[in-house]
Every structure is written in structure tokens, then in C-alpha cells.
Amino acid sequence: MSVPQVVIIGRPNVGKSSIFNWLARKRLAIVDDVAGVTRDRMTYLLNHDEKYFDIVDTGGIGINDVDDLSDEIEEQIQYALEAADIILFVVDTRTGLLPLDSHVAKRLRYVDKPILLVANKTDQATLDPDADEFYKLGRGKLVRVSCLQNRNREILLDMIAERLPEVSPESVVEEAEPEEMKMALVGRRNVGKSTFINTLTNTERMIVSEVAGTTRDSVDIRFELDSKAFIAIDTPGFRKRKSVRSDVEYYGTHRAQRSVRRGDVTLMFLDAGQRISQVDKQLVTYIQQQFKPCVFVVNKWDLMVEHMPTERWVNYIRDTFPSMAHCPIAFITGQTGKNMKALLNHAQMLYKQSLQRVATGELNRIIKRAIQNHPPPLMSGHRRPKIYYATQVATQPPTILFKCNNPKAFAKDYRRYLIGYLRDELSFAEVPIKVYLDKRESNDDRNELG
């Protein structure tokens, strides 16, 4: 299981970013009275009662007038709901219940996920009765807090921890085969994704056409191969953002991105007869941002095999996407099914890699060797940053937490070194690895590695 997501949502200026900073005990998100300051999502790993989870800050829902809600607002709500394991629905006790609060509550009405209704700016007990009106919203367990007065932080964290799905860092994944693997098929228009599925399932389940962009919505197709169950998620072809003009294309792009998020493994389709485009690069960047296992699928290879050596395409992909060097490359012909079974077997292997766990003892022995082989560079003042221990806190992707004395002292190149060393030593060779560096608590007396 991946790190649980605790997503903060609400209308503008209720203090979502303040709550994010308050829970993290760090000034990470920008706090401003101007509505709409937070646009990009921010994430921070928290540990409470030995339970790890990400808190996620989001932009305000309803920057526009309540009677003129934009598509982007609805998208923001939907993304939050999809990603969240727990939702913190933030309201403002001082301003009271507003129509936009009711709009958010209505959107949450049929959400089957734990919701905490966080009445922010309840600075003292005398304001507690003022928060009672939020019971009218009918969504979530009400908790009164104040970032400014540091009120009820532990109570809120306790309530979050009680509702988290169980994730044990020491647990070991059983060897039983997963029941279903979800594969997201993505790529720009007319690269042969629907033909691939038709050949795969031996049925005309999808509309196959020479007209680019035929598939406008994401479609799930279940099938079996060698007694293994799969779900293939076919998606609309991507277009450059500036080329997205119609509502159909706009929503098609976002449904495709949603498919990437839903999938366990992403098959990134490329056309053997065309150069890698800006659309491809944008899509690969999105896959990377989502930490999804990925296979580069070079389709229509039968048209190029006599004109271009395989190594040339491999080098082309590696040079274009150096940060995705861990991703395997498959050369197939969707029309005939050539190499498709091998592709599915490899995708299944990636899925299993993403589910793997490593015991804390073994992980720390490996990290100790990595530090001995290549110690972290010296900081200013000739001090060397220290890693005290490491533990895996989640899967999909494998997520490693390093407890250290100064997280900021570990440069990006050294983090890449640690990830590369883990790839070489563990069974994570071809999947993304997420790494967190966190400062060791003062009461944590575990010794330094190395």
C-alpha cells in the first residue's frame, strides 16, 4: 500500500495552508490573505503514533463566484477525492457558514471516505459554540482548531491516525499473485492503443479508426492471460495543451491523466515511425510525477525493423528521458500481436516490484554499505551530514524514509546516488522509488549508520 494521503480541501481563505504548515511544523506553504495563492499541490510526510501519512495542501475551491464555478474547480475537487484516504474539510469559525462551504459539502455527500470537518480559527473555547453551525453541513466529524493559538493539534492528529488504513513498515508482502493488475495505456493520438487492445483481447471491444482521437473516454477492459487477470485502461490520445480547445478534448486529457493515476503500471506508447514529440515529453513528465512504473512501448515496429536498428531507438529514448533510465523498453506490433505477451509479462514483473517490501534490518545494512562506499559530501564548516537509520514506510511506489540530522544537507545528486544503490541491491530495479529525508526526533537514540 502507498503512503496514505490526507488531503486538505475547502473554499479560499479558510486557512488550509496554515493548517498544512501547522501540522508539518514547518513553513512550507505560502500563507496569504489573497484568495488563490495556493495553486500547486504540496505534500509533506508526517509521522504520528508510528503511523506515516502525507498531508496534501490544495488550492481553494471556488476562486470564482459561487454561481459561476469553473471546470478547474470541479477538477480540483475530483482530484482531491480520488487521491485522498482521509479528507480534511476546512471551514472558518470566524466568518461562519457560507454558501461555498455548502457547495463543497454537497460535493462530498456521497464520498465513502473518512472526513474530518476542521473548524479553523476557533481560537478559544468561547468560540466553540460558533462552530456548531457547521453541523448543518452534515459531513465529517467536527473538530475545532486554531493554528494561531496552537489549539487541538494533537486531537486532530489523533483523529487522523485513528482513521488511517493500516500500513506496517515491518510487514512483508506475501508471494501470492495479485488478483488484477491495472495497466494504463497512454500516448499521443493514433499510436495504436486501441488496436493493441483489440489484438490482446481477440475481440473488437474498441472502435479502431484511422481518424486520430477516436477514443474520447477512458475504458476499462478486463481479460485473462495464462490464468492471470488484467485490466487494461484505454485512454484518449494526448494533445499539446495549447491545442486543447473543445470541452471533449479538455476532459479527455484529464481523464487520461486520471488513468495514469489509477493504473498500477503505465504503458507509454510511441510510434516507431515518428519522432518523440513535445506531447510525449509532457506525458512522460506526468507519469514520473505520479511515481508510476512505466514501460516504453515502441509500436508498429514491423514498419521500421528493416530500416532502423533497435539499439538506435533505445539510445534515442534514453537520451530523451534520462531520468527514466530505469524503465524497460518493448518493441511490439499491435496489429499482429508480436512481442505483446512478453510485454505483459514484463509489466506484471514491474507490478510485483512495486509491491515489494524490505525488512528494516536489511535496508539499513544496505544503506550502511552505500554510505561507506560514498559518504555524503561535507557541509559548510567541514561537518558531514548523518543518516541514523532508514525504513520502508509504503509500497506502490516503494517509499523509503531516512532519519537524519539535517535533511537539507543532502543534495539531489546524493539522493540520486542512494536511489541508484537501492536499485542495484534490491528488487526495485525497474520501478520508481520515493525517498523522504526527515530530521530525527530528539528522543530517538538510534545510532548513525556508516
XYZ file of C-alpha atoms in Angstrom:
450
model
C 0.000 0.000 0.000
C 1.227 3.504 -0.816
C 1.579 6.218 1.830
C -1.943 7.246 2.899
C -3.000 10.677 1.650
C -4.680 13.164 3.977
C -5.994 15.852 1.634
C -6.952 19.335 2.830
C -9.819 20.922 0.891
C -12.146 23.858 1.361
C -13.068 27.250 -0.012
C -10.438 30.046 -0.193
C -9.169 31.804 2.915
C -10.295 29.264 5.500
C -6.651 28.618 6.438
C -5.844 25.421 4.546
C -2.196 26.352 4.008
C -1.909 27.494 7.618
C -3.179 24.086 8.762
C -0.726 22.383 6.392
C 2.203 24.350 7.893
C 0.868 23.887 11.418
C 0.600 20.120 11.116
C 4.031 19.896 9.453
C 5.522 22.326 11.978
C 7.297 23.933 9.052
C 6.582 26.982 6.919
C 6.182 25.143 3.621
C 3.048 26.556 2.013
C 2.603 30.255 1.297
C 0.057 31.844 3.611
C -1.636 34.976 2.264
C -4.957 36.769 2.612
C -5.291 36.915 -1.180
C -7.578 34.136 -2.430
C -5.977 31.669 -4.794
C -2.343 31.865 -3.673
C -2.041 28.074 -3.418
C -2.252 26.647 -6.928
C 0.126 23.690 -6.960
C -0.332 20.794 -4.587
C 2.143 20.488 -1.735
C 2.877 17.265 0.112
C 4.655 16.564 3.390
C 5.252 13.251 5.160
C 4.087 13.136 8.777
C 4.543 10.510 11.481
C 2.078 10.333 14.355
C 1.900 7.399 16.745
C 4.262 5.484 14.403
C 1.823 5.905 11.518
C 3.109 7.609 8.388
C 0.937 9.650 6.060
C 1.182 12.524 3.571
C -0.672 15.724 4.216
C -1.596 17.393 0.928
C -2.387 21.085 0.553
C -4.660 22.095 -2.326
C -5.812 25.312 -3.932
C -9.025 26.948 -2.744
C -12.237 25.545 -4.157
C -14.268 28.340 -5.693
C -11.953 31.192 -6.601
C -14.773 32.327 -8.918
C -18.213 33.402 -7.760
C -20.234 30.584 -6.198
C -22.807 30.825 -9.002
C -20.109 30.574 -11.691
C -17.980 27.605 -10.612
C -15.360 26.810 -13.244
C -14.351 23.440 -14.671
C -11.000 23.792 -12.940
C -12.704 23.995 -9.540
C -14.619 20.785 -10.182
C -11.405 19.152 -11.360
C -9.665 20.239 -8.152
C -12.407 18.693 -6.037
C -12.406 15.480 -8.054
C -8.637 15.038 -7.907
C -8.664 15.556 -4.143
C -11.412 12.994 -3.686
C -9.643 10.417 -5.852
C -6.268 10.798 -4.142
C -7.444 11.029 -0.544
C -7.596 8.302 2.082
C -8.857 10.908 4.558
C -10.322 14.337 3.777
C -9.873 17.380 5.986
C -12.791 19.648 5.083
C -11.692 23.041 6.433
C -14.148 25.790 7.390
C -13.722 29.146 9.134
C -15.384 29.660 12.519
C -14.918 33.443 12.437
C -16.660 34.003 9.112
C -19.234 31.295 9.734
C -21.080 29.091 7.257
C -21.001 30.461 3.685
C -22.732 29.205 0.516
C -19.458 27.894 -0.914
C -18.971 25.730 2.201
C -22.353 24.187 1.418
C -21.255 23.597 -2.182
C -18.173 21.708 -1.030
C -20.269 19.703 1.448
C -22.723 18.801 -1.299
C -19.821 17.552 -3.429
C -18.689 15.368 -0.521
C -22.129 13.989 0.254
C -21.659 10.635 -1.464
C -17.946 10.223 -0.812
C -17.258 6.967 1.000
C -14.065 8.089 2.736
C -13.380 9.345 6.270
C -13.985 13.097 6.507
C -12.963 15.397 9.334
C -14.716 18.754 9.437
C -11.973 21.087 10.691
C -13.351 24.339 12.120
C -10.272 26.540 11.866
C -9.769 29.884 13.640
C -11.608 28.630 16.732
C -9.030 30.470 18.802
C -10.560 29.927 22.229
C -13.205 27.853 23.948
C -15.660 30.764 23.938
C -15.857 30.401 20.133
C -16.703 26.677 20.288
C -20.490 27.248 20.127
C -19.992 29.335 16.971
C -18.596 26.261 15.227
C -21.737 24.270 15.952
C -23.494 25.731 12.897
C -21.202 23.648 10.674
C -23.102 20.571 11.809
C -25.685 21.723 9.246
C -23.286 20.619 6.520
C -23.821 17.024 7.564
C -20.334 15.876 6.557
C -17.494 14.820 8.810
C -16.623 14.631 12.465
C -16.282 18.210 13.742
C -13.003 19.218 15.387
C -12.306 22.779 16.490
C -8.752 24.007 15.981
C -6.662 27.145 15.846
C -3.321 27.358 14.062
C -2.672 30.781 15.572
C -3.207 29.582 19.145
C -1.847 26.061 18.528
C -5.145 24.646 19.745
C -6.106 20.946 19.459
C -3.293 19.920 17.097
C -2.760 16.613 18.914
C -6.500 15.929 18.957
C -6.681 16.426 15.180
C -3.637 14.188 14.602
C -5.129 11.504 16.873
C -8.357 11.593 14.861
C -6.411 11.282 11.624
C -4.351 8.374 12.950
C -7.475 6.524 14.087
C -8.883 6.651 10.554
C -5.743 5.749 8.606
C -5.598 2.450 6.707
C -3.186 0.027 8.297
C 0.378 0.277 6.953
C 3.085 -1.671 8.769
C 6.702 -0.833 7.872
C 7.820 -4.263 9.044
C 5.218 -6.296 7.159
C 6.266 -8.497 4.267
C 4.224 -8.883 1.100
C 3.052 -12.436 0.563
C 4.169 -14.264 -2.552
C 0.611 -14.812 -3.735
C -0.081 -13.375 -7.177
C -2.075 -10.119 -7.166
C -5.607 -10.668 -8.429
C -5.626 -7.912 -11.022
C -3.067 -5.545 -12.427
C -4.344 -2.305 -13.936
C -2.411 -1.120 -16.981
C -2.922 2.433 -18.208
C -2.324 2.672 -21.967
C -1.306 6.218 -22.801
C 0.286 8.088 -25.663
C -0.445 10.726 -28.225
C -3.200 10.202 -30.750
C -3.094 7.426 -33.342
C -0.203 5.422 -31.878
C -2.233 2.183 -31.910
C -3.502 1.770 -28.341
C -6.976 0.584 -29.339
C -5.536 -1.800 -31.943
C -3.285 -3.178 -29.220
C -6.311 -3.916 -27.009
C -8.291 -5.475 -29.858
C -5.440 -7.839 -30.637
C -4.884 -8.533 -26.965
C -8.480 -9.482 -26.247
C -9.201 -11.052 -29.641
C -12.361 -9.012 -29.926
C -13.465 -5.723 -31.394
C -14.106 -4.209 -27.991
C -12.872 -0.762 -29.023
C -13.568 1.451 -32.021
C -10.448 1.265 -34.187
C -10.117 4.008 -36.750
C -7.519 5.810 -38.824
C -9.069 9.083 -37.635
C -6.895 10.388 -34.811
C -8.566 10.795 -31.431
C -11.373 8.222 -31.792
C -11.259 7.140 -28.129
C -12.592 10.087 -26.139
C -13.136 8.481 -22.764
C -11.196 6.030 -20.628
C -12.474 2.451 -20.905
C -11.585 -0.499 -18.660
C -11.222 -3.895 -20.350
C -10.768 -6.996 -18.194
C -9.060 -10.047 -19.674
C -7.002 -13.087 -18.691
C -3.683 -14.339 -19.974
C -2.122 -17.562 -18.694
C -4.674 -17.599 -15.852
C -3.636 -14.098 -14.746
C -6.261 -11.353 -14.593
C -5.534 -7.920 -16.046
C -7.355 -4.639 -16.522
C -6.335 -2.528 -19.495
C -7.337 1.137 -19.263
C -7.541 2.641 -22.740
C -7.289 6.424 -22.781
C -7.795 9.286 -25.219
C -4.718 10.369 -27.137
C -2.896 13.333 -25.636
C -2.581 16.660 -27.402
C -0.429 19.698 -26.721
C -2.074 21.816 -24.064
C -2.356 24.828 -26.342
C -4.145 22.588 -28.857
C -6.830 21.537 -26.390
C -9.800 23.673 -27.399
C -13.026 21.724 -27.148
C -14.574 20.501 -23.909
C -14.319 16.928 -25.227
C -10.565 17.251 -25.697
C -10.130 19.079 -22.369
C -11.866 16.373 -20.390
C -10.191 13.666 -22.490
C -6.781 14.924 -21.408
C -7.737 14.947 -17.760
C -9.345 11.517 -17.965
C -6.105 10.227 -19.439
C -4.171 11.741 -16.554
C -6.647 10.147 -14.187
C -5.983 6.797 -15.894
C -2.275 7.200 -15.204
C -3.082 7.770 -11.537
C -5.443 4.776 -11.450
C -3.090 2.378 -13.170
C -0.598 0.139 -11.392
C 1.684 0.179 -14.439
C 1.717 2.653 -17.339
C 2.382 1.569 -20.911
C 3.740 4.663 -22.656
C 3.077 4.160 -26.368
C 5.396 5.627 -29.001
C 5.081 5.333 -32.783
C 8.162 3.718 -34.290
C 7.750 5.812 -37.433
C 7.606 9.195 -35.668
C 9.952 11.266 -33.586
C 9.302 11.786 -29.893
C 7.168 14.908 -29.601
C 6.587 17.583 -27.007
C 3.308 15.824 -26.170
C 5.239 12.631 -25.383
C 7.606 14.567 -23.148
C 4.738 16.198 -21.265
C 3.107 12.842 -20.728
C 6.289 11.138 -19.523
C 6.815 14.025 -17.108
C 3.325 13.414 -15.722
C 3.988 9.680 -15.329
C 7.203 10.478 -13.497
C 5.460 12.956 -11.202
C 2.968 10.231 -10.256
C 5.782 7.728 -9.470
C 4.207 5.107 -11.722
C 6.077 2.052 -13.066
C 6.378 2.572 -16.802
C 7.224 0.602 -19.929
C 8.103 2.495 -23.101
C 6.178 0.652 -25.831
C 7.512 1.297 -29.331
C 4.574 0.218 -31.504
C 4.385 -0.528 -35.267
C 7.924 -1.887 -35.136
C 7.289 -4.122 -38.140
C 7.375 -0.997 -40.326
C 10.809 0.043 -39.073
C 12.696 -3.125 -38.214
C 14.422 -3.265 -41.601
C 15.308 0.420 -41.608
C 16.491 1.162 -38.069
C 18.411 -0.954 -35.533
C 16.732 -1.487 -32.167
C 19.727 -0.010 -30.365
C 19.214 3.315 -32.096
C 15.671 3.660 -30.744
C 16.830 2.553 -27.281
C 19.528 5.227 -27.238
C 17.043 7.778 -28.550
C 14.629 7.085 -25.671
C 17.404 7.025 -23.068
C 18.856 10.303 -24.303
C 15.434 11.968 -24.380
C 14.315 10.718 -20.938
C 17.499 10.296 -18.839
C 15.568 10.414 -15.559
C 13.521 7.382 -16.719
C 16.549 5.182 -17.413
C 15.129 2.510 -15.099
C 12.098 1.969 -17.353
C 12.195 -1.036 -19.707
C 11.568 -0.643 -23.442
C 9.403 -3.007 -25.513
C 9.208 -3.211 -29.312
C 5.876 -4.590 -30.486
C 3.481 -4.801 -33.398
C -0.021 -4.272 -32.090
C -1.630 -5.306 -35.361
C -0.187 -8.828 -35.252
C 0.453 -9.257 -31.542
C 4.204 -9.687 -31.911
C 6.034 -9.414 -28.532
C 2.807 -8.465 -26.744
C 2.822 -11.442 -24.380
C 6.391 -10.672 -23.347
C 5.337 -7.070 -22.737
C 2.515 -8.146 -20.426
C 4.798 -10.482 -18.512
C 7.265 -7.660 -18.014
C 4.508 -5.301 -16.890
C 3.463 -7.941 -14.356
C 7.054 -8.067 -13.123
C 7.059 -4.303 -12.599
C 3.816 -4.558 -10.680
C 5.328 -7.149 -8.353
C 8.430 -4.987 -7.886
C 6.277 -2.034 -6.855
C 4.644 -4.201 -4.145
C 7.885 -5.451 -2.616
C 8.935 -4.651 0.934
C 12.341 -4.963 2.514
C 12.890 -5.547 6.224
C 14.326 -2.599 8.142
C 17.415 -4.526 9.206
C 18.336 -5.494 5.654
C 17.629 -1.995 4.377
C 19.928 -0.422 6.957
C 22.745 -2.834 6.165
C 22.479 -1.825 2.511
C 22.388 1.902 3.295
C 25.369 1.495 5.618
C 27.390 -0.015 2.756
C 26.243 2.809 0.457
C 27.466 5.431 2.939
C 30.778 3.636 3.453
C 31.353 3.435 -0.312
C 30.414 7.063 -0.886
C 29.945 9.252 2.224
C 27.711 12.329 1.976
C 29.649 15.463 0.938
C 30.829 17.749 3.726
C 28.640 20.666 4.708
C 29.935 24.140 5.407
C 32.122 24.126 8.459
C 33.556 20.714 7.498
C 30.656 18.803 9.059
C 29.277 15.740 7.362
C 25.506 15.146 7.344
C 24.426 11.954 9.071
C 21.874 9.259 8.325
C 20.815 7.476 11.509
C 18.564 4.807 10.015
C 16.188 4.042 7.171
C 12.851 2.250 6.964
C 10.392 1.436 4.205
C 7.071 3.047 5.023
C 4.977 2.088 1.968
C 4.754 0.363 -1.393
C 3.436 1.420 -4.812
C 5.921 3.045 -5.084
C 8.465 1.621 -2.655
C 8.873 4.506 -0.225
C 11.980 4.862 1.933
C 12.256 7.207 4.898
C 15.734 8.312 6.018
C 16.088 9.760 9.504
C 18.988 12.196 9.531
C 20.408 15.223 11.328
C 19.899 17.751 8.506
C 17.696 16.826 5.528
C 18.643 19.974 3.590
C 22.329 18.987 3.635
C 21.723 16.042 1.284
C 21.961 17.372 -2.255
C 19.864 15.979 -5.110
C 22.819 14.153 -6.637
C 23.458 12.288 -3.372
C 19.791 11.348 -3.122
C 20.022 10.006 -6.674
C 23.083 8.016 -5.610
C 21.163 6.427 -2.725
C 18.249 5.547 -5.016
C 20.619 4.045 -7.580
C 22.326 1.981 -4.885
C 18.949 0.676 -3.706
C 18.107 -0.296 -7.293
C 21.318 -2.290 -7.554
C 20.892 -4.075 -4.228
C 17.138 -4.654 -4.002
C 14.293 -5.893 -6.192
C 13.266 -2.349 -7.173
C 15.434 -2.152 -10.270
C 12.795 -1.011 -12.769
C 10.247 0.936 -10.727
C 10.232 4.434 -9.208
C 11.497 4.747 -5.649
C 10.252 7.580 -3.476
C 12.649 8.886 -0.837
C 11.929 11.115 2.147
C 14.588 12.645 4.384
C 13.337 13.686 7.809
C 15.089 15.103 10.851
C 15.465 12.632 13.709
C 13.443 13.451 16.803
C 15.351 14.417 19.930
C 14.077 11.368 21.812
C 15.199 8.969 19.042
C 18.513 7.456 20.150
C 19.199 5.091 17.249
C 22.843 5.278 16.144
C 24.289 6.719 12.965
C 24.875 4.401 10.015
C 28.296 4.147 8.465
